[in-house]
């Protein structure tokens, strides 16, 4: 993208922000005016369309189970290989209106979705986050090449708001993606994991810290695992992770 076009997009966004100061607040998904209770979020209709991730699910990676399965056991993946994170939680299922919202936020330059999505994430996972008592928030990083293409890292935008609400810091460069991982498709599972494991590097400033890792969508947990491992290798005391949405099957192994 040329600098000029990027500039125009930012200006439009800033203009929209400015207009919001004067117009009654509207739902960022359907544009209906928000009621007093809906401030800072979605309207009740859109919010009700999100299917929150309720139990039963894997206590470690939040993989949803069928109701009859109960939730007092680890899923197959976590049993086979214990994840490096203490737990990974998500707000809702990755489907319907939430999937639309995440895609607009991620690919559609709808940066104004940052606050409502962060509010949804905090409402669903805040209790667990506070119990974990993190001292740092770290977003799953994009590779510099992808960051240049997209112009922003959606996980970092969420991390920044969570940090503000939880009165913590969310420094942007503590965890870096040192190699692109988009070309993972077609690699055998073992190779893909090895590839992903070498993709991240954490700075020494994470040493001794309890880190909350933030991502947009949790698919197989492979990315969160690789990031958590990099943070632990960098000396982090413990890592827990939150994502906006969780896919319900582990079949899709590409998780970039
Ligand atoms: Zn709405
Ligand atoms: Zn699991």
Coordinates of C-alpha atoms and ligand atoms in Angstrom, one line a residue:
X1 CA 0.0 0.0 0.0
X2 CA 1.4 3.4 -0.9
X3 CA 1.9 6.0 1.8
X4 CA -0.8 8.2 0.4
X5 CA -3.6 5.7 0.5
X6 CA -2.6 4.6 4.0
X7 CA -2.8 8.1 5.1
X8 CA -6.3 8.5 3.6
X9 CA -7.5 5.4 5.5
X10 CA -6.1 6.8 8.8
X11 CA -7.8 10.2 8.1
X12 CA -11.1 8.5 7.5
X13 CA -10.7 6.6 10.7
X14 CA -9.8 9.7 12.7
X15 CA -12.8 11.5 11.1
X16 CA -15.1 8.7 12.2
X17 CA -13.6 8.9 15.7
X18 CA -14.2 12.6 15.7
X19 CA -17.8 12.2 14.6
X20 CA -18.4 9.7 17.4
X21 CA -17.8 12.5 19.8
X22 CA -20.8 14.4 18.5
X23 CA -23.2 11.7 17.5
X24 CA -25.0 9.4 19.9
X25 CA -22.9 6.2 20.2
X26 CA -23.9 3.4 17.8
X27 CA -23.3 -0.3 17.8
X28 CA -20.1 -0.9 15.7
X29 CA -21.7 -3.9 13.9
X30 CA -25.2 -2.8 13.1
X31 CA -25.2 1.0 13.6
X32 CA -28.2 0.9 15.9
X33 CA -28.0 3.6 18.6
X34 CA -26.7 2.1 21.9
X35 CA -28.7 2.2 25.1
X36 CA -27.3 3.4 28.4
X37 CA -26.2 -0.1 29.3
X38 CA -24.6 -0.8 26.0
X39 CA -22.0 2.0 26.1
X40 CA -18.5 0.8 25.3
X41 CA -19.8 -2.3 23.6
X42 CA -22.2 -3.9 21.2
X43 CA -26.0 -3.5 21.1
X44 CA -28.0 -6.2 22.9
X45 CA -29.1 -7.8 19.6
X46 CA -25.5 -8.2 18.4
X47 CA -24.2 -9.2 21.8
X48 CA -26.9 -11.9 22.1
X49 CA -25.8 -13.2 18.7
X50 CA -22.4 -14.1 20.1
X51 CA -22.3 -17.6 21.5
X52 CA -20.2 -17.2 24.7
X53 CA -17.8 -20.0 25.4
X54 CA -19.5 -21.7 28.4
X55 CA -18.4 -24.9 30.0
X56 CA -17.9 -27.8 29.4
X57 CA -14.5 -27.3 27.8
X58 CA -10.9 -28.4 28.3
X59 CA -9.7 -26.6 31.5
X60 CA -6.3 -26.1 29.9
X61 CA -7.0 -24.9 26.3
X62 CA -10.7 -24.2 26.4
X63 CA -11.5 -26.6 23.6
X64 CA -15.4 -26.9 23.8
X65 CA -16.8 -30.4 24.6
X66 CA -20.2 -31.8 23.9
X67 CA -22.4 -31.3 27.0
X68 CA -22.3 -35.0 27.9
X69 CA -18.5 -35.1 28.0
X70 CA -18.2 -33.0 31.2
X71 CA -15.2 -30.6 31.7
X72 CA -13.1 -32.4 34.4
X73 CA -10.6 -33.9 31.9
X74 CA -8.0 -32.5 29.5
X75 CA -8.6 -32.8 25.8
X76 CA -6.6 -35.2 23.6
X77 CA -4.1 -32.5 22.5
X78 CA -3.3 -31.4 26.1
X79 CA -3.1 -35.0 27.3
X80 CA -0.6 -35.9 24.5
X81 CA 1.5 -32.8 25.1
X82 CA 1.1 -30.6 28.1
X83 CA 0.8 -26.9 26.9
X84 CA 3.4 -24.4 28.2
X85 CA 0.7 -22.0 29.2
X86 CA -1.1 -22.3 32.6
X87 CA -4.4 -21.9 30.7
X88 CA -5.8 -20.4 27.6
X89 CA -9.3 -18.9 27.7
X90 CA -11.5 -17.4 25.0
X91 CA -14.7 -15.2 25.2
X92 CA -16.9 -16.9 22.6
X93 CA -17.2 -19.4 19.7
X94 CA -15.6 -18.2 16.5
X95 CA -18.8 -18.1 14.4
X96 CA -21.6 -15.8 13.2
X97 CA -21.6 -12.2 14.3
X98 CA -18.4 -12.5 16.3
X99 CA -16.5 -14.0 13.4
X100 CA -17.7 -11.1 11.2
X101 CA -16.6 -8.6 13.9
X102 CA -13.2 -10.3 14.2
X103 CA -12.7 -10.3 10.5
X104 CA -13.6 -6.7 10.1
X105 CA -11.3 -5.8 13.0
X106 CA -8.4 -7.9 11.5
X107 CA -8.7 -7.4 7.8
X108 CA -11.2 -4.5 7.3
X109 CA -9.4 -1.7 9.1
X110 CA -12.3 -1.4 11.5
X111 CA -10.0 -0.3 14.3
X112 CA -13.0 1.2 16.2
X113 CA -13.9 -2.4 17.1
X114 CA -11.0 -2.5 19.5
X115 CA -12.8 -1.3 22.6
X116 CA -16.1 -3.3 22.2
X117 CA -14.1 -6.5 21.5
X118 CA -11.7 -5.8 24.4
X119 CA -14.7 -5.2 26.6
X120 CA -16.3 -8.5 25.5
X121 CA -13.0 -10.3 26.2
X122 CA -12.6 -8.8 29.6
X123 CA -16.2 -9.5 30.6
X124 CA -15.7 -13.2 29.7
X125 CA -12.2 -13.7 31.1
X126 CA -11.6 -10.9 33.6
X127 CA -12.1 -13.1 36.6
X128 CA -9.6 -15.7 35.5
X129 CA -7.1 -13.0 34.5
X130 CA -7.3 -11.4 37.9
X131 CA -6.9 -14.7 39.6
X132 CA -3.8 -15.3 37.5
X133 CA -2.5 -11.9 38.6
X134 CA -0.3 -11.0 35.6
X135 CA 2.3 -8.3 35.8
X136 CA 2.7 -7.8 32.0
X137 CA 0.5 -8.1 28.9
X138 CA 2.0 -9.3 25.7
X139 CA 0.3 -9.6 22.3
X140 CA 0.9 -12.3 19.8
X141 CA 3.2 -10.5 17.4
X142 CA 2.9 -10.3 13.6
X143 CA 6.0 -10.7 11.5
X144 CA 7.3 -7.3 10.5
X145 CA 6.4 -8.1 6.9
X146 CA 2.8 -8.7 7.7
X147 CA 2.7 -5.8 10.0
X148 CA 3.8 -3.5 7.2
X149 CA 1.1 -4.9 4.9
X150 CA -1.7 -4.6 7.4
X151 CA -0.5 -1.5 9.2
X152 CA -1.5 -2.7 12.6
X153 CA -1.5 -5.7 14.9
X154 CA -5.0 -6.4 16.0
X155 CA -3.8 -8.4 19.0
X156 CA -1.6 -5.5 20.2
X157 CA -4.7 -3.1 19.9
X158 CA -6.6 -5.5 22.2
X159 CA -3.6 -5.9 24.6
X160 CA -3.3 -2.1 24.9
X161 CA -6.9 -1.7 26.0
X162 CA -6.7 -4.7 28.4
X163 CA -3.6 -3.2 29.9
X164 CA -5.3 0.1 30.4
X165 CA -8.3 -1.5 32.1
X166 CA -6.1 -3.7 34.3
X167 CA -3.5 -1.0 35.0
X168 CA -0.7 -3.0 33.6
X169 CA 1.9 -2.4 30.8
X170 CA 1.7 -3.9 27.3
X171 CA 5.0 -3.2 25.7
X172 CA 4.9 -3.8 22.0
X173 CA 8.3 -5.4 21.4
X174 CA 8.9 -7.8 24.2
X175 CA 7.9 -10.8 22.0
X176 CA 8.9 -10.7 18.3
X177 CA 8.0 -13.0 15.4
X178 CA 11.5 -13.5 14.0
X179 CA 10.3 -15.5 11.0
X180 CA 7.1 -15.6 9.0
X181 CA 5.0 -18.7 9.5
X182 CA 2.5 -18.3 6.7
X183 CA 4.0 -21.1 4.6
X184 CA 3.3 -23.8 7.1
X185 CA 0.6 -25.5 5.1
X186 CA 1.7 -28.9 3.7
X187 CA 4.4 -29.4 6.3
X188 CA 4.0 -32.5 8.5
X189 CA 2.7 -31.8 12.0
X190 CA 6.0 -32.3 13.8
X191 CA 7.9 -30.1 11.3
X192 CA 5.2 -27.4 11.6
X193 CA 5.5 -27.3 15.4
X194 CA 9.3 -27.1 15.2
X195 CA 9.0 -24.3 12.6
X196 CA 6.5 -22.4 14.8
X197 CA 8.6 -22.9 17.9
X198 CA 11.5 -21.1 16.3
X199 CA 9.3 -18.3 15.0
X200 CA 9.2 -16.3 18.2
X201 CA 11.8 -14.7 20.5
X202 CA 11.2 -13.0 23.8
X203 CA 13.3 -10.1 25.3
X204 CA 15.0 -10.5 28.7
X205 CA 12.5 -8.0 30.2
X206 CA 10.0 -10.8 30.6
X207 CA 12.3 -12.5 33.2
X208 CA 10.5 -13.3 36.4
X209 CA 7.2 -11.8 35.2
X210 CA 3.8 -13.4 35.0
X211 CA 2.7 -12.8 31.5
X212 CA -0.8 -12.6 30.0
X213 CA -0.6 -13.4 26.3
X214 CA -3.3 -11.9 24.0
X215 CA -4.5 -13.1 20.6
X216 CA -7.6 -12.7 18.5
X217 CA -8.6 -16.2 17.6
X218 CA -7.5 -19.5 19.3
X219 CA -7.5 -22.3 16.8
X220 CA -5.2 -25.2 17.7
X221 CA -3.3 -23.4 20.4
X222 CA -0.1 -24.0 18.4
X223 CA 0.7 -20.3 18.1
X224 CA -0.1 -19.6 21.8
X225 CA 2.0 -22.6 22.8
X226 CA 5.0 -21.4 20.7
X227 CA 4.7 -17.8 22.1
X228 CA 4.3 -19.2 25.7
X229 CA 7.4 -21.3 25.2
X230 CA 9.4 -18.4 23.9
X231 CA 8.3 -16.3 26.9
X232 CA 9.3 -19.1 29.3
X233 CA 12.6 -19.5 27.5
X234 CA 13.1 -15.8 28.0
X235 CA 12.7 -16.4 31.8
X236 CA 8.9 -15.6 32.3
X237 CA 7.6 -17.0 35.5
X238 CA 4.3 -18.2 34.1
X239 CA 2.1 -17.5 31.0
X240 CA -1.7 -17.5 30.6
X241 CA -3.5 -16.6 27.4
X242 CA -6.7 -15.0 26.3
X243 CA -8.3 -14.8 22.9
X244 CA -11.5 -13.3 21.6
X245 CA -12.8 -16.4 20.0
X246 CA -12.2 -20.2 20.0
X247 CA -12.8 -22.5 17.1
X248 CA -14.5 -25.7 18.3
X249 CA -12.5 -28.2 16.3
X250 CA -8.8 -28.9 16.3
X251 CA -9.0 -30.3 12.8
X252 CA -7.7 -27.0 11.3
X253 CA -4.0 -27.3 12.1
X254 CA -2.8 -24.1 10.4
X255 CA -2.8 -21.5 13.1
X256 CA -1.0 -18.4 11.8
Ligands
LIG1 ZN1 -25.6 -4.2 16.9
LIG2 ZN1 -6.9 -28.9 25.9

